[in-house]
């Protein structure tokens, strides 16, 4: 069970409810259910955004007074406000999520300008060719990681020096821009991330049990699920890559490299809110 002092009010209620209910369930199933529920809860903002993108693609009227892109922006703002009012996110986490939004939007403006991908036109809430709802998709990643820290009481063995991770994350972000003009260093940056985090293990508390896994594996798994979400978003027509203009197809698996590197940036940003802590009962 996560540290109750780190949980929001509603999360503490759910945690207490699980304490009463889950002991009646066999241990293996109990841990599996607790893991699934916590992951789903951590994904709440991203899941709501993805559901809204799909719903507007299928059901939003073309002649509506508010363009679909603007509707998504308004909905995302309302969801974010609702999560704060319901205390599903803390004030410190909101600051990091806003940084995610700004960092992501800045990259989107540049990437659309150079033709890396494009968004469906329409609406007034945009910067250049970038609808403002896109920043919330990056914010959803930040929201997920910040909430996972709390819900699973994440602890780390052999976490690298934060100053070093900040330098690598900054280099990754700069490379997202500069690789269009000079040498693309993404594979070198992947190698640097692997070297720096190779020994690092993550400990996460599910319900009664604390499990462990390599942090690099966690990066890959989250990157894969972002890739899945990206395929859903492009299939819904929210944005398209140039190769999809003549017909939708799966986003190439090579995009996993970009999402792996995004995970590095995301984790570093969240460490400014939740400092990596060693486990209490395990020796690193």
C-alpha positions as protocol buffer text, in pm:
chain_id: "A"
residue {
  index: 1
  type: UNK
  ca { x: 0 y: 0 z: 0 }
}
residue {
  index: 2
  type: UNK
  ca { x: 136 y: 341 z: -94 }
}
residue {
  index: 3
  type: UNK
  ca { x: 229 y: 595 z: 167 }
}
residue {
  index: 4
  type: UNK
  ca { x: -108 y: 748 z: 266 }
}
residue {
  index: 5
  type: UNK
  ca { x: 58 y: 1084 z: 314 }
}
residue {
  index: 6
  type: UNK
  ca { x: 137 y: 1091 z: -58 }
}
residue {
  index: 7
  type: UNK
  ca { x: -214 y: 997 z: -174 }
}
residue {
  index: 8
  type: UNK
  ca { x: -483 y: 1246 z: -265 }
}
residue {
  index: 9
  type: UNK
  ca { x: -804 y: 1238 z: -60 }
}
residue {
  index: 10
  type: UNK
  ca { x: -999 y: 1023 z: -304 }
}
residue {
  index: 11
  type: UNK
  ca { x: -705 y: 789 z: -359 }
}
residue {
  index: 12
  type: UNK
  ca { x: -677 y: 736 z: 16 }
}
residue {
  index: 13
  type: UNK
  ca { x: -1047 y: 642 z: 28 }
}
residue {
  index: 14
  type: UNK
  ca { x: -999 y: 392 z: -256 }
}
residue {
  index: 15
  type: UNK
  ca { x: -688 y: 254 z: -87 }
}
residue {
  index: 16
  type: UNK
  ca { x: -878 y: 201 z: 238 }
}
residue {
  index: 17
  type: UNK
  ca { x: -1164 y: 36 z: 46 }
}
residue {
  index: 18
  type: UNK
  ca { x: -918 y: -202 z: -119 }
}
residue {
  index: 19
  type: UNK
  ca { x: -777 y: -291 z: 224 }
}
residue {
  index: 20
  type: UNK
  ca { x: -1124 y: -408 z: 332 }
}
residue {
  index: 21
  type: UNK
  ca { x: -1227 y: -581 z: 9 }
}
residue {
  index: 22
  type: UNK
  ca { x: -918 y: -741 z: -143 }
}
residue {
  index: 23
  type: UNK
  ca { x: -810 y: -959 z: 155 }
}
residue {
  index: 24
  type: UNK
  ca { x: -1111 y: -1179 z: 72 }
}
residue {
  index: 25
  type: UNK
  ca { x: -965 y: -1250 z: -274 }
}
residue {
  index: 26
  type: UNK
  ca { x: -688 y: -1509 z: -338 }
}
residue {
  index: 27
  type: UNK
  ca { x: -344 y: -1349 z: -312 }
}
residue {
  index: 28
  type: UNK
  ca { x: -242 y: -1374 z: -679 }
}
residue {
  index: 29
  type: UNK
  ca { x: -573 y: -1240 z: -808 }
}
residue {
  index: 30
  type: UNK
  ca { x: -571 y: -971 z: -540 }
}
residue {
  index: 31
  type: UNK
  ca { x: -234 y: -835 z: -649 }
}
residue {
  index: 32
  type: UNK
  ca { x: -332 y: -854 z: -1017 }
}
residue {
  index: 33
  type: UNK
  ca { x: -657 y: -664 z: -957 }
}
residue {
  index: 34
  type: UNK
  ca { x: -485 y: -402 z: -743 }
}
residue {
  index: 35
  type: UNK
  ca { x: -219 y: -351 z: -1010 }
}
residue {
  index: 36
  type: UNK
  ca { x: -480 y: -312 z: -1284 }
}
residue {
  index: 37
  type: UNK
  ca { x: -695 y: -70 z: -1085 }
}
residue {
  index: 38
  type: UNK
  ca { x: -398 y: 148 z: -990 }
}
residue {
  index: 39
  type: UNK
  ca { x: -268 y: 156 z: -1348 }
}
residue {
  index: 40
  type: UNK
  ca { x: -613 y: 248 z: -1478 }
}
residue {
  index: 41
  type: UNK
  ca { x: -643 y: 521 z: -1216 }
}
residue {
  index: 42
  type: UNK
  ca { x: -301 y: 660 z: -1309 }
}
residue {
  index: 43
  type: UNK
  ca { x: -404 y: 664 z: -1678 }
}
residue {
  index: 44
  type: UNK
  ca { x: -729 y: 851 z: -1607 }
}
residue {
  index: 45
  type: UNK
  ca { x: -637 y: 1181 z: -1774 }
}
residue {
  index: 46
  type: UNK
  ca { x: -482 y: 1015 z: -2079 }
}
residue {
  index: 47
  type: UNK
  ca { x: -772 y: 770 z: -2113 }
}
residue {
  index: 48
  type: UNK
  ca { x: -1027 y: 1053 z: -2100 }
}
residue {
  index: 49
  type: UNK
  ca { x: -833 y: 1245 z: -2366 }
}
residue {
  index: 50
  type: UNK
  ca { x: -809 y: 941 z: -2593 }
}
residue {
  index: 51
  type: UNK
  ca { x: -1178 y: 863 z: -2546 }
}
residue {
  index: 52
  type: UNK
  ca { x: -1264 y: 1225 z: -2633 }
}
residue {
  index: 53
  type: UNK
  ca { x: -1053 y: 1209 z: -2951 }
}
residue {
  index: 54
  type: UNK
  ca { x: -1228 y: 890 z: -3061 }
}
residue {
  index: 55
  type: UNK
  ca { x: -1574 y: 1023 z: -2973 }
}
residue {
  index: 56
  type: UNK
  ca { x: -1527 y: 1349 z: -3163 }
}
residue {
  index: 57
  type: UNK
  ca { x: -1398 y: 1156 z: -3464 }
}
residue {
  index: 58
  type: UNK
  ca { x: -1706 y: 932 z: -3469 }
}
residue {
  index: 59
  type: UNK
  ca { x: -1988 y: 1154 z: -3347 }
}
residue {
  index: 60
  type: UNK
  ca { x: -1895 y: 1522 z: -3350 }
}
residue {
  index: 61
  type: UNK
  ca { x: -2108 y: 1710 z: -3608 }
}
residue {
  index: 62
  type: UNK
  ca { x: -1919 y: 1879 z: -3891 }
}
residue {
  index: 63
  type: UNK
  ca { x: -2144 y: 2186 z: -3872 }
}
residue {
  index: 64
  type: UNK
  ca { x: -2115 y: 2238 z: -3494 }
}
residue {
  index: 65
  type: UNK
  ca { x: -2073 y: 2596 z: -3373 }
}
residue {
  index: 66
  type: UNK
  ca { x: -1748 y: 2498 z: -3199 }
}
residue {
  index: 67
  type: UNK
  ca { x: -1485 y: 2319 z: -3408 }
}
residue {
  index: 68
  type: UNK
  ca { x: -1388 y: 1970 z: -3292 }
}
residue {
  index: 69
  type: UNK
  ca { x: -1030 y: 2079 z: -3216 }
}
residue {
  index: 70
  type: UNK
  ca { x: -1155 y: 2365 z: -2998 }
}
residue {
  index: 71
  type: UNK
  ca { x: -1402 y: 2134 z: -2826 }
}
residue {
  index: 72
  type: UNK
  ca { x: -1115 y: 1903 z: -2732 }
}
residue {
  index: 73
  type: UNK
  ca { x: -922 y: 2197 z: -2584 }
}
residue {
  index: 74
  type: UNK
  ca { x: -1221 y: 2309 z: -2375 }
}
residue {
  index: 75
  type: UNK
  ca { x: -1289 y: 1953 z: -2262 }
}
residue {
  index: 76
  type: UNK
  ca { x: -925 y: 1896 z: -2164 }
}
residue {
  index: 77
  type: UNK
  ca { x: -923 y: 2217 z: -1957 }
}
residue {
  index: 78
  type: UNK
  ca { x: -1245 y: 2113 z: -1781 }
}
residue {
  index: 79
  type: UNK
  ca { x: -1106 y: 1767 z: -1708 }
}
residue {
  index: 80
  type: UNK
  ca { x: -788 y: 1920 z: -1566 }
}
residue {
  index: 81
  type: UNK
  ca { x: -988 y: 2158 z: -1347 }
}
residue {
  index: 82
  type: UNK
  ca { x: -1209 y: 1870 z: -1233 }
}
residue {
  index: 83
  type: UNK
  ca { x: -907 y: 1662 z: -1134 }
}
residue {
  index: 84
  type: UNK
  ca { x: -770 y: 1949 z: -927 }
}
residue {
  index: 85
  type: UNK
  ca { x: -1105 y: 2021 z: -760 }
}
residue {
  index: 86
  type: UNK
  ca { x: -1148 y: 1651 z: -683 }
}
residue {
  index: 87
  type: UNK
  ca { x: -788 y: 1647 z: -553 }
}
residue {
  index: 88
  type: UNK
  ca { x: -683 y: 1376 z: -796 }
}
residue {
  index: 89
  type: UNK
  ca { x: -366 y: 1575 z: -859 }
}
residue {
  index: 90
  type: UNK
  ca { x: -161 y: 1788 z: -626 }
}
residue {
  index: 91
  type: UNK
  ca { x: -61 y: 2149 z: -686 }
}
residue {
  index: 92
  type: UNK
  ca { x: 304 y: 2054 z: -731 }
}
residue {
  index: 93
  type: UNK
  ca { x: 210 y: 1796 z: -992 }
}
residue {
  index: 94
  type: UNK
  ca { x: 5 y: 2056 z: -1180 }
}
residue {
  index: 95
  type: UNK
  ca { x: 318 y: 2268 z: -1219 }
}
residue {
  index: 96
  type: UNK
  ca { x: 503 y: 1976 z: -1378 }
}
residue {
  index: 97
  type: UNK
  ca { x: 204 y: 1899 z: -1601 }
}
residue {
  index: 98
  type: UNK
  ca { x: 201 y: 2261 z: -1721 }
}
residue {
  index: 99
  type: UNK
  ca { x: 571 y: 2229 z: -1802 }
}
residue {
  index: 100
  type: UNK
  ca { x: 491 y: 1912 z: -2000 }
}
residue {
  index: 101
  type: UNK
  ca { x: 225 y: 2108 z: -2186 }
}
residue {
  index: 102
  type: UNK
  ca { x: 463 y: 2391 z: -2277 }
}
residue {
  index: 103
  type: UNK
  ca { x: 749 y: 2158 z: -2372 }
}
residue {
  index: 104
  type: UNK
  ca { x: 520 y: 1941 z: -2584 }
}
residue {
  index: 105
  type: UNK
  ca { x: 347 y: 2230 z: -2758 }
}
residue {
  index: 106
  type: UNK
  ca { x: 680 y: 2391 z: -2844 }
}
residue {
  index: 107
  type: UNK
  ca { x: 797 y: 2070 z: -3008 }
}
residue {
  index: 108
  type: UNK
  ca { x: 463 y: 2027 z: -3190 }
}
residue {
  index: 109
  type: UNK
  ca { x: 482 y: 2377 z: -3341 }
}
residue {
  index: 110
  type: UNK
  ca { x: 828 y: 2302 z: -3477 }
}
residue {
  index: 111
  type: UNK
  ca { x: 751 y: 1949 z: -3596 }
}
residue {
  index: 112
  type: UNK
  ca { x: 439 y: 2049 z: -3788 }
}
residue {
  index: 113
  type: UNK
  ca { x: 628 y: 2340 z: -3946 }
}
residue {
  index: 114
  type: UNK
  ca { x: 891 y: 2101 z: -4086 }
}
residue {
  index: 115
  type: UNK
  ca { x: 627 y: 1852 z: -4200 }
}
residue {
  index: 116
  type: UNK
  ca { x: 689 y: 1567 z: -3955 }
}
residue {
  index: 117
  type: UNK
  ca { x: 311 y: 1529 z: -3908 }
}
residue {
  index: 118
  type: UNK
  ca { x: -4 y: 1735 z: -3947 }
}
residue {
  index: 119
  type: UNK
  ca { x: -333 y: 1793 z: -3770 }
}
residue {
  index: 120
  type: UNK
  ca { x: -685 y: 1821 z: -3898 }
}
residue {
  index: 121
  type: UNK
  ca { x: -760 y: 2190 z: -3964 }
}
residue {
  index: 122
  type: UNK
  ca { x: -1030 y: 2392 z: -3793 }
}
residue {
  index: 123
  type: UNK
  ca { x: -1090 y: 2601 z: -3485 }
}
residue {
  index: 124
  type: UNK
  ca { x: -936 y: 2912 z: -3339 }
}
residue {
  index: 125
  type: UNK
  ca { x: -752 y: 2764 z: -3039 }
}
residue {
  index: 126
  type: UNK
  ca { x: -424 y: 2682 z: -3206 }
}
residue {
  index: 127
  type: UNK
  ca { x: -67 y: 2802 z: -3251 }
}
residue {
  index: 128
  type: UNK
  ca { x: 26 y: 2784 z: -3616 }
}
residue {
  index: 129
  type: UNK
  ca { x: -97 y: 2447 z: -3738 }
}
residue {
  index: 130
  type: UNK
  ca { x: -103 y: 2298 z: -3387 }
}
residue {
  index: 131
  type: UNK
  ca { x: -437 y: 2270 z: -3201 }
}
residue {
  index: 132
  type: UNK
  ca { x: -386 y: 2349 z: -2835 }
}
residue {
  index: 133
  type: UNK
  ca { x: -532 y: 2016 z: -2726 }
}
residue {
  index: 134
  type: UNK
  ca { x: -207 y: 1850 z: -2838 }
}
residue {
  index: 135
  type: UNK
  ca { x: -21 y: 1988 z: -2538 }
}
residue {
  index: 136
  type: UNK
  ca { x: -263 y: 1801 z: -2315 }
}
residue {
  index: 137
  type: UNK
  ca { x: -152 y: 1472 z: -2469 }
}
residue {
  index: 138
  type: UNK
  ca { x: 199 y: 1538 z: -2341 }
}
residue {
  index: 139
  type: UNK
  ca { x: 50 y: 1653 z: -2011 }
}
residue {
  index: 140
  type: UNK
  ca { x: -129 y: 1317 z: -1993 }
}
residue {
  index: 141
  type: UNK
  ca { x: 210 y: 1141 z: -1992 }
}
residue {
  index: 142
  type: UNK
  ca { x: 329 y: 1366 z: -1709 }
}
residue {
  index: 143
  type: UNK
  ca { x: 5 y: 1309 z: -1517 }
}
residue {
  index: 144
  type: UNK
  ca { x: 45 y: 932 z: -1552 }
}
residue {
  index: 145
  type: UNK
  ca { x: 406 y: 922 z: -1430 }
}
residue {
  index: 146
  type: UNK
  ca { x: 340 y: 1157 z: -1139 }
}
residue {
  index: 147
  type: UNK
  ca { x: 43 y: 951 z: -1022 }
}
residue {
  index: 148
  type: UNK
  ca { x: 227 y: 620 z: -1063 }
}
residue {
  index: 149
  type: UNK
  ca { x: 493 y: 755 z: -828 }
}
residue {
  index: 150
  type: UNK
  ca { x: 230 y: 804 z: -559 }
}
residue {
  index: 151
  type: UNK
  ca { x: 1 y: 508 z: -620 }
}
residue {
  index: 152
  type: UNK
  ca { x: 279 y: 251 z: -629 }
}
residue {
  index: 153
  type: UNK
  ca { x: 510 y: 429 z: -384 }
}
residue {
  index: 154
  type: UNK
  ca { x: 796 y: 398 z: -632 }
}
residue {
  index: 155
  type: UNK
  ca { x: 1144 y: 348 z: -491 }
}
residue {
  index: 156
  type: UNK
  ca { x: 1473 y: 305 z: -677 }
}
residue {
  index: 157
  type: UNK
  ca { x: 1804 y: 130 z: -631 }
}
residue {
  index: 158
  type: UNK
  ca { x: 2109 y: 276 z: -807 }
}
residue {
  index: 159
  type: UNK
  ca { x: 1919 y: 576 z: -942 }
}
residue {
  index: 160
  type: UNK
  ca { x: 2175 y: 782 z: -1138 }
}
residue {
  index: 161
  type: UNK
  ca { x: 2274 y: 1134 z: -1031 }
}
residue {
  index: 162
  type: UNK
  ca { x: 1988 y: 1368 z: -1115 }
}
residue {
  index: 163
  type: UNK
  ca { x: 2222 y: 1626 z: -1265 }
}
residue {
  index: 164
  type: UNK
  ca { x: 2340 y: 1369 z: -1519 }
}
residue {
  index: 165
  type: UNK
  ca { x: 1981 y: 1270 z: -1608 }
}
residue {
  index: 166
  type: UNK
  ca { x: 1890 y: 1636 z: -1657 }
}
residue {
  index: 167
  type: UNK
  ca { x: 2180 y: 1682 z: -1900 }
}
residue {
  index: 168
  type: UNK
  ca { x: 2076 y: 1378 z: -2105 }
}
residue {
  index: 169
  type: UNK
  ca { x: 1709 y: 1480 z: -2104 }
}
residue {
  index: 170
  type: UNK
  ca { x: 1800 y: 1830 z: -2223 }
}
residue {
  index: 171
  type: UNK
  ca { x: 2015 y: 1684 z: -2501 }
}
residue {
  index: 172
  type: UNK
  ca { x: 1726 y: 1458 z: -2607 }
}
residue {
  index: 173
  type: UNK
  ca { x: 1488 y: 1752 z: -2627 }
}
residue {
  index: 174
  type: UNK
  ca { x: 1734 y: 1963 z: -2827 }
}
residue {
  index: 175
  type: UNK
  ca { x: 1796 y: 1672 z: -3064 }
}
residue {
  index: 176
  type: UNK
  ca { x: 1423 y: 1653 z: -3142 }
}
residue {
  index: 177
  type: UNK
  ca { x: 1476 y: 1990 z: -3312 }
}
residue {
  index: 178
  type: UNK
  ca { x: 1835 y: 1983 z: -3439 }
}
residue {
  index: 179
  type: UNK
  ca { x: 1828 y: 1643 z: -3608 }
}
residue {
  index: 180
  type: UNK
  ca { x: 1644 y: 1807 z: -3898 }
}
residue {
  index: 181
  type: UNK
  ca { x: 1950 y: 2020 z: -3973 }
}
residue {
  index: 182
  type: UNK
  ca { x: 2254 y: 1840 z: -3834 }
}
residue {
  index: 183
  type: UNK
  ca { x: 2352 y: 1488 z: -3730 }
}
residue {
  index: 184
  type: UNK
  ca { x: 2074 y: 1286 z: -3562 }
}
residue {
  index: 185
  type: UNK
  ca { x: 2206 y: 1172 z: -3224 }
}
residue {
  index: 186
  type: UNK
  ca { x: 1901 y: 978 z: -3105 }
}
residue {
  index: 187
  type: UNK
  ca { x: 2072 y: 636 z: -3110 }
}
residue {
  index: 188
  type: UNK
  ca { x: 2366 y: 780 z: -2918 }
}
residue {
  index: 189
  type: UNK
  ca { x: 2120 y: 930 z: -2669 }
}
residue {
  index: 190
  type: UNK
  ca { x: 1943 y: 594 z: -2635 }
}
residue {
  index: 191
  type: UNK
  ca { x: 2281 y: 438 z: -2561 }
}
residue {
  index: 192
  type: UNK
  ca { x: 2356 y: 709 z: -2303 }
}
residue {
  index: 193
  type: UNK
  ca { x: 2019 y: 647 z: -2135 }
}
residue {
  index: 194
  type: UNK
  ca { x: 2079 y: 270 z: -2128 }
}
residue {
  index: 195
  type: UNK
  ca { x: 2426 y: 314 z: -1977 }
}
residue {
  index: 196
  type: UNK
  ca { x: 2310 y: 560 z: -1711 }
}
residue {
  index: 197
  type: UNK
  ca { x: 2003 y: 355 z: -1606 }
}
residue {
  index: 198
  type: UNK
  ca { x: 2144 y: 6 z: -1665 }
}
residue {
  index: 199
  type: UNK
  ca { x: 2184 y: -74 z: -1293 }
}
residue {
  index: 200
  type: UNK
  ca { x: 1872 y: 110 z: -1180 }
}
residue {
  index: 201
  type: UNK
  ca { x: 1585 y: -102 z: -1050 }
}
residue {
  index: 202
  type: UNK
  ca { x: 1238 y: 19 z: -960 }
}
residue {
  index: 203
  type: UNK
  ca { x: 1045 y: -114 z: -659 }
}
residue {
  index: 204
  type: UNK
  ca { x: 668 y: -72 z: -671 }
}
residue {
  index: 205
  type: UNK
  ca { x: 415 y: -162 z: -405 }
}
residue {
  index: 206
  type: UNK
  ca { x: 100 y: -322 z: -548 }
}
residue {
  index: 207
  type: UNK
  ca { x: -117 y: -415 z: -249 }
}
residue {
  index: 208
  type: UNK
  ca { x: 49 y: -653 z: -7 }
}
residue {
  index: 209
  type: UNK
  ca { x: 355 y: -723 z: -216 }
}
residue {
  index: 210
  type: UNK
  ca { x: 643 y: -509 z: -339 }
}
residue {
  index: 211
  type: UNK
  ca { x: 774 y: -608 z: -680 }
}
residue {
  index: 212
  type: UNK
  ca { x: 1080 y: -496 z: -872 }
}
residue {
  index: 213
  type: UNK
  ca { x: 1182 y: -450 z: -1234 }
}
residue {
  index: 214
  type: UNK
  ca { x: 1457 y: -273 z: -1431 }
}
residue {
  index: 215
  type: UNK
  ca { x: 1373 y: 91 z: -1496 }
}
residue {
  index: 216
  type: UNK
  ca { x: 1475 y: 50 z: -1861 }
}
residue {
  index: 217
  type: UNK
  ca { x: 1206 y: -217 z: -1902 }
}
residue {
  index: 218
  type: UNK
  ca { x: 951 y: 26 z: -1759 }
}
residue {
  index: 219
  type: UNK
  ca { x: 1064 y: 286 z: -2015 }
}
residue {
  index: 220
  type: UNK
  ca { x: 1010 y: 38 z: -2298 }
}
residue {
  index: 221
  type: UNK
  ca { x: 668 y: -75 z: -2172 }
}
residue {
  index: 222
  type: UNK
  ca { x: 533 y: 277 z: -2131 }
}
residue {
  index: 223
  type: UNK
  ca { x: 679 y: 376 z: -2471 }
}
residue {
  index: 224
  type: UNK
  ca { x: 494 y: 81 z: -2626 }
}
residue {
  index: 225
  type: UNK
  ca { x: 160 y: 186 z: -2478 }
}
residue {
  index: 226
  type: UNK
  ca { x: 217 y: 544 z: -2598 }
}
residue {
  index: 227
  type: UNK
  ca { x: 275 y: 395 z: -2945 }
}
residue {
  index: 228
  type: UNK
  ca { x: -56 y: 206 z: -2915 }
}
residue {
  index: 229
  type: UNK
  ca { x: -234 y: 528 z: -2815 }
}
residue {
  index: 230
  type: UNK
  ca { x: -66 y: 707 z: -3106 }
}
residue {
  index: 231
  type: UNK
  ca { x: -206 y: 449 z: -3347 }
}
residue {
  index: 232
  type: UNK
  ca { x: -554 y: 503 z: -3204 }
}
residue {
  index: 233
  type: UNK
  ca { x: -516 y: 881 z: -3238 }
}
residue {
  index: 234
  type: UNK
  ca { x: -400 y: 863 z: -3600 }
}
residue {
  index: 235
  type: UNK
  ca { x: -672 y: 609 z: -3686 }
}
residue {
  index: 236
  type: UNK
  ca { x: -925 y: 859 z: -3547 }
}
residue {
  index: 237
  type: UNK
  ca { x: -776 y: 1128 z: -3772 }
}
residue {
  index: 238
  type: UNK
  ca { x: -665 y: 1360 z: -3492 }
}
residue {
  index: 239
  type: UNK
  ca { x: -325 y: 1383 z: -3665 }
}
residue {
  index: 240
  type: UNK
  ca { x: -147 y: 1201 z: -3945 }
}
residue {
  index: 241
  type: UNK
  ca { x: 206 y: 1132 z: -4057 }
}
residue {
  index: 242
  type: UNK
  ca { x: 291 y: 1214 z: -4420 }
}
residue {
  index: 243
  type: UNK
  ca { x: 303 y: 843 z: -4505 }
}
residue {
  index: 244
  type: UNK
  ca { x: -59 y: 810 z: -4385 }
}
residue {
  index: 245
  type: UNK
  ca { x: -202 y: 1079 z: -4614 }
}
residue {
  index: 246
  type: UNK
  ca { x: -298 y: 821 z: -4877 }
}
residue {
  index: 247
  type: UNK
  ca { x: -447 y: 580 z: -4625 }
}
residue {
  index: 248
  type: UNK
  ca { x: -406 y: 493 z: -4261 }
}
residue {
  index: 249
  type: UNK
  ca { x: -161 y: 226 z: -4151 }
}
residue {
  index: 250
  type: UNK
  ca { x: 19 y: 142 z: -3829 }
}
residue {
  index: 251
  type: UNK
  ca { x: 274 y: 394 z: -3709 }
}
residue {
  index: 252
  type: UNK
  ca { x: 618 y: 233 z: -3768 }
}
residue {
  index: 253
  type: UNK
  ca { x: 765 y: 56 z: -3469 }
}
residue {
  index: 254
  type: UNK
  ca { x: 1073 y: 274 z: -3511 }
}
residue {
  index: 255
  type: UNK
  ca { x: 870 y: 549 z: -3340 }
}
residue {
  index: 256
  type: UNK
  ca { x: 928 y: 353 z: -3020 }
}
residue {
  index: 257
  type: UNK
  ca { x: 1276 y: 509 z: -3013 }
}
residue {
  index: 258
  type: UNK
  ca { x: 1124 y: 857 z: -2995 }
}
residue {
  index: 259
  type: UNK
  ca { x: 879 y: 753 z: -2722 }
}
residue {
  index: 260
  type: UNK
  ca { x: 1158 y: 581 z: -2527 }
}
residue {
  index: 261
  type: UNK
  ca { x: 1350 y: 907 z: -2532 }
}
residue {
  index: 262
  type: UNK
  ca { x: 1036 y: 1097 z: -2436 }
}
residue {
  index: 263
  type: UNK
  ca { x: 1013 y: 871 z: -2131 }
}
residue {
  index: 264
  type: UNK
  ca { x: 1358 y: 990 z: -2026 }
}
residue {
  index: 265
  type: UNK
  ca { x: 1246 y: 1354 z: -2047 }
}
residue {
  index: 266
  type: UNK
  ca { x: 921 y: 1272 z: -1866 }
}
residue {
  index: 267
  type: UNK
  ca { x: 1083 y: 1087 z: -1577 }
}
residue {
  index: 268
  type: UNK
  ca { x: 1338 y: 1365 z: -1526 }
}
residue {
  index: 269
  type: UNK
  ca { x: 1066 y: 1631 z: -1514 }
}
residue {
  index: 270
  type: UNK
  ca { x: 863 y: 1434 z: -1260 }
}
residue {
  index: 271
  type: UNK
  ca { x: 1169 y: 1389 z: -1035 }
}
residue {
  index: 272
  type: UNK
  ca { x: 1146 y: 1762 z: -963 }
}
residue {
  index: 273
  type: UNK
  ca { x: 818 y: 1685 z: -783 }
}
residue {
  index: 274
  type: UNK
  ca { x: 889 y: 1334 z: -655 }
}
residue {
  index: 275
  type: UNK
  ca { x: 1256 y: 1290 z: -576 }
}
residue {
  index: 276
  type: UNK
  ca { x: 1372 y: 931 z: -634 }
}
residue {
  index: 277
  type: UNK
  ca { x: 1392 y: 751 z: -299 }
}
residue {
  index: 278
  type: UNK
  ca { x: 1567 y: 424 z: -209 }
}
residue {
  index: 279
  type: UNK
  ca { x: 1352 y: 136 z: -79 }
}
residue {
  index: 280
  type: UNK
  ca { x: 1299 y: 116 z: 296 }
}
residue {
  index: 281
  type: UNK
  ca { x: 1331 y: -258 z: 337 }
}
residue {
  index: 282
  type: UNK
  ca { x: 1563 y: -365 z: 54 }
}
residue {
  index: 283
  type: UNK
  ca { x: 1940 y: -327 z: 26 }
}
residue {
  index: 284
  type: UNK
  ca { x: 2063 y: -165 z: -294 }
}
